[in-house]
mmCIF file of C-alpha atoms in Angstrom:
data_model
loop_
_atom_site.group_PDB
_atom_site.id
_atom_site.type_symbol
_atom_site.label_atom_id
_atom_site.label_comp_id
_atom_site.label_asym_id
_atom_site.label_seq_id
_atom_site.Cartn_x
_atom_site.Cartn_y
_atom_site.Cartn_z
ATOM 1 C CA MET A 1 58.753 -62.519 -22.519
ATOM 2 C CA SER A 2 55.929 -61.751 -19.810
ATOM 3 C CA HIS A 3 52.150 -61.743 -20.771
ATOM 4 C CA THR A 4 49.640 -59.764 -19.100
ATOM 5 C CA VAL A 5 46.173 -61.165 -18.834
ATOM 6 C CA ILE A 6 43.324 -58.987 -18.165
ATOM 7 C CA THR A 7 40.058 -60.573 -17.292
ATOM 8 C CA SER A 8 36.680 -58.971 -16.680
ATOM 9 C CA THR A 9 33.497 -60.402 -15.321
ATOM 10 C CA THR A 10 29.983 -58.989 -15.696
ATOM 11 C CA THR A 11 26.925 -59.782 -13.663
ATOM 12 C CA ALA A 12 23.368 -59.555 -14.739
ATOM 13 C CA GLY A 13 22.054 -58.440 -11.346
ATOM 14 C CA ARG A 14 21.414 -54.910 -10.367
ATOM 15 C CA THR A 15 22.985 -53.100 -7.440
ATOM 16 C CA SER A 16 20.963 -50.715 -5.322
ATOM 17 C CA GLY A 17 22.337 -47.569 -6.994
ATOM 18 C CA ASP A 18 21.109 -48.787 -10.456
ATOM 19 C CA GLY A 19 17.561 -48.452 -11.949
ATOM 20 C CA ALA A 20 14.853 -45.839 -11.555
ATOM 21 C CA LEU A 21 13.708 -46.771 -7.946
ATOM 22 C CA ASN A 22 15.785 -45.718 -4.990
ATOM 23 C CA LEU A 23 14.492 -47.781 -2.197
ATOM 24 C CA GLY A 24 17.460 -47.046 -0.055
ATOM 25 C CA TYR A 25 16.066 -43.496 0.387
ATOM 26 C CA THR A 26 13.332 -44.959 2.771
ATOM 27 C CA ARG A 27 16.056 -46.120 5.122
ATOM 28 C CA THR A 28 17.902 -42.712 5.365
ATOM 29 C CA ILE A 29 16.964 -40.023 7.955
ATOM 30 C CA PRO A 30 15.294 -37.619 5.534
ATOM 31 C CA GLY A 31 13.224 -40.562 4.109
ATOM 32 C CA LEU A 32 12.085 -41.718 7.500
ATOM 33 C CA LEU A 33 11.283 -38.229 8.448
ATOM 34 C CA LYS A 34 9.178 -37.730 5.388
ATOM 35 C CA LEU A 35 7.337 -41.043 6.097
ATOM 36 C CA GLY A 36 6.640 -39.993 9.591
ATOM 37 C CA GLN A 37 5.550 -36.542 8.641
ATOM 38 C CA MET A 38 3.158 -38.056 6.040
ATOM 39 C CA LEU A 39 1.756 -40.720 8.457
ATOM 40 C CA ALA A 40 1.275 -38.055 11.204
ATOM 41 C CA LEU A 41 -0.429 -35.497 8.897
ATOM 42 C CA LEU A 42 -2.602 -38.439 7.502
ATOM 43 C CA VAL A 43 -3.748 -39.460 11.065
ATOM 44 C CA ALA A 44 -4.366 -35.799 12.011
ATOM 45 C CA PHE A 45 -6.366 -35.286 8.980
ATOM 46 C CA LEU A 46 -8.434 -38.461 9.542
ATOM 47 C CA CYS A 47 -8.997 -37.684 13.093
ATOM 48 C CA VAL A 48 -10.414 -34.250 12.337
ATOM 49 C CA ARG A 49 -12.427 -35.483 9.352
ATOM 50 C CA CYS A 50 -14.104 -38.301 11.197
ATOM 51 C CA ALA A 51 -14.996 -36.097 14.400
ATOM 52 C CA ARG A 52 -18.513 -35.482 15.007
ATOM 53 C CA GLY A 53 -19.742 -32.037 16.397
ATOM 54 C CA TRP A 54 -16.989 -29.589 15.450
ATOM 55 C CA PRO A 55 -17.371 -26.540 17.875
ATOM 56 C CA SER A 56 -15.639 -24.310 15.510
ATOM 57 C CA TRP A 57 -16.187 -25.040 11.808
ATOM 58 C CA ALA A 58 -13.683 -22.563 10.254
ATOM 59 C CA VAL A 59 -10.879 -23.682 12.467
ATOM 60 C CA PHE A 60 -11.203 -27.431 11.519
ATOM 61 C CA GLN A 61 -11.763 -26.652 7.770
ATOM 62 C CA TYR A 62 -8.354 -24.720 7.852
ATOM 63 C CA PHE A 63 -6.796 -27.593 9.781
ATOM 64 C CA GLU A 64 -8.078 -30.096 7.155
ATOM 65 C CA VAL A 65 -6.949 -28.038 4.320
ATOM 66 C CA VAL A 66 -3.433 -27.422 5.560
ATOM 67 C CA ALA A 67 -2.881 -31.042 6.811
ATOM 68 C CA LEU A 68 -4.072 -32.382 3.507
ATOM 69 C CA TRP A 69 -2.035 -29.749 1.437
ATOM 70 C CA PHE A 70 1.298 -30.481 3.110
ATOM 71 C CA LEU A 71 0.514 -34.337 3.070
ATOM 72 C CA MET A 72 0.276 -34.050 -0.710
ATOM 73 C CA ALA A 73 3.272 -31.914 -0.989
ATOM 74 C CA PHE A 74 5.459 -34.170 1.164
ATOM 75 C CA LEU A 75 4.285 -37.150 -0.722
ATOM 76 C CA VAL A 76 5.171 -35.572 -4.043
ATOM 77 C CA PHE A 77 8.773 -34.856 -2.466
ATOM 78 C CA PHE A 78 9.007 -38.419 -1.171
ATOM 79 C CA LEU A 79 8.153 -39.848 -4.659
ATOM 80 C CA MET A 80 10.674 -37.273 -6.314
ATOM 81 C CA HIS A 81 13.409 -38.773 -4.072
ATOM 82 C CA LEU A 82 12.142 -42.378 -4.456
ATOM 83 C CA PHE A 83 12.126 -42.263 -8.167
ATOM 84 C CA ARG A 84 15.226 -39.927 -8.540
ATOM 85 C CA LEU A 85 13.224 -37.421 -10.395
ATOM 86 C CA GLN A 86 15.319 -34.367 -9.316
ATOM 87 C CA ALA A 87 17.916 -35.303 -11.851
ATOM 88 C CA LYS A 88 15.531 -35.226 -14.576
ATOM 89 C CA MET A 89 14.458 -31.537 -13.642
ATOM 90 C CA PRO A 90 17.810 -29.780 -12.942
ATOM 91 C CA CYS A 91 16.249 -26.412 -13.498
ATOM 92 C CA ILE A 92 14.663 -26.542 -10.138
ATOM 93 C CA ASN A 93 16.737 -25.956 -6.908
ATOM 94 C CA TRP A 94 15.157 -28.973 -5.030
ATOM 95 C CA PRO A 95 16.901 -28.436 -1.690
ATOM 96 C CA LEU A 96 15.693 -24.777 -1.581
ATOM 97 C CA THR A 97 12.171 -25.835 -2.793
ATOM 98 C CA GLU A 98 12.119 -28.435 0.137
ATOM 99 C CA PHE A 99 13.392 -25.868 2.726
ATOM 100 C CA PHE A 100 10.705 -23.340 1.606
ATOM 101 C CA HIS A 101 7.987 -26.007 2.001
ATOM 102 C CA TYR A 102 9.277 -27.124 5.286
ATOM 103 C CA SER A 103 9.486 -23.490 6.525
ATOM 104 C CA VAL A 104 5.823 -22.704 5.453
ATOM 105 C CA GLY A 105 4.553 -26.015 6.424
ATOM 106 C CA THR A 106 6.071 -25.864 9.996
ATOM 107 C CA ILE A 107 4.447 -22.577 10.723
ATOM 108 C CA LEU A 108 0.937 -23.369 9.234
ATOM 109 C CA ILE A 109 0.684 -26.824 10.849
ATOM 110 C CA LEU A 110 1.854 -25.369 14.240
ATOM 111 C CA ILE A 111 -0.835 -22.528 13.991
ATOM 112 C CA ALA A 112 -3.511 -25.111 12.954
ATOM 113 C CA SER A 113 -2.578 -27.381 15.745
ATOM 114 C CA ILE A 114 -2.496 -24.681 18.479
ATOM 115 C CA VAL A 115 -5.858 -23.212 17.404
ATOM 116 C CA GLY A 116 -7.361 -26.734 16.883
ATOM 117 C CA ALA A 117 -6.256 -27.694 20.423
ATOM 118 C CA VAL A 118 -7.808 -24.467 21.933
ATOM 119 C CA LYS A 119 -11.063 -24.644 19.972
ATOM 120 C CA SER A 120 -11.437 -28.550 20.314
ATOM 121 C CA GLY A 121 -14.221 -28.217 22.979
ATOM 122 C CA GLY A 122 -13.232 -31.541 24.587
ATOM 123 C CA VAL A 123 -13.998 -33.646 21.479
ATOM 124 C CA SER A 124 -11.348 -36.425 21.875
ATOM 125 C CA ALA A 125 -10.812 -36.920 17.986
ATOM 126 C CA LEU A 126 -10.228 -33.216 17.548
ATOM 127 C CA VAL A 127 -7.620 -33.345 20.407
ATOM 128 C CA ALA A 128 -5.975 -36.270 18.935
ATOM 129 C CA GLY A 129 -5.878 -34.641 15.531
ATOM 130 C CA SER A 130 -4.158 -31.595 17.219
ATOM 131 C CA VAL A 131 -1.664 -33.891 18.933
ATOM 132 C CA PHE A 132 -0.651 -35.559 15.716
ATOM 133 C CA GLY A 133 -0.531 -32.048 14.231
ATOM 134 C CA PHE A 134 2.049 -31.254 16.882
ATOM 135 C CA ILE A 135 3.898 -34.495 16.068
ATOM 136 C CA ALA A 136 4.022 -33.452 12.305
ATOM 137 C CA THR A 137 5.218 -29.906 13.355
ATOM 138 C CA PHE A 138 8.031 -31.381 15.339
ATOM 139 C CA LEU A 139 9.034 -33.691 12.510
ATOM 140 C CA MET A 140 8.915 -30.842 10.029
ATOM 141 C CA ALA A 141 11.140 -28.635 12.220
ATOM 142 C CA VAL A 142 13.762 -31.389 12.323
ATOM 143 C CA SER A 143 13.537 -31.728 8.551
ATOM 144 C CA LEU A 144 13.804 -28.007 8.334
ATOM 145 C CA TRP A 145 17.021 -28.079 10.485
ATOM 146 C CA THR A 146 18.555 -30.761 8.440
ATOM 147 C CA SER A 147 17.391 -29.269 5.132
ATOM 148 C CA TYR A 148 18.779 -26.016 6.360
ATOM 149 C CA SER A 149 22.175 -27.498 7.149
ATOM 150 C CA VAL A 150 22.264 -29.006 3.557
ATOM 151 C CA THR A 151 20.911 -25.872 1.690
ATOM 152 C CA CYS A 152 22.444 -22.992 3.754
ATOM 153 C CA GLY A 153 25.444 -24.766 5.513
ATOM 154 C CA SER A 154 28.982 -23.947 4.841
ATOM 155 C CA HIS A 155 30.053 -24.927 1.342
ATOM 156 C CA GLN A 156 33.691 -25.628 0.659
ATOM 157 C CA THR A 157 35.251 -24.085 -2.313
ATOM 158 C CA GLU A 158 38.186 -25.725 -4.217
#
């Protein structure tokens, strides 16, 4: 008569897929893009905020508002992915929401950067803020493209 022995082992450690914190997201392309966008927007905002002698008050206030708004929005999206909060709010279509924010953000930051570069009046901090605005625009366009391929790309039906 033959006997079958089944053994099972358990470990007390956690794998990277367990828990509430998804640190692996910071090493993915979307995670790195979000970090780059937030860094570029933060530097752009600080350059404009710390500049002395704005040649056009309204232009750089617009730049500050747009840069700070999308910095906070991308920080929220980053934290949502980092803490896996999308699964806790399934009523919101998160890929479509991010696609919308990237669409609007790319256009508004591009406008702010172009107008800021034109109206900088040779103030180096304002020029640097505009350059970082253009960098953020490029990173947002890349994120928009990758988000579009996820949101609107071909879906296989089974």
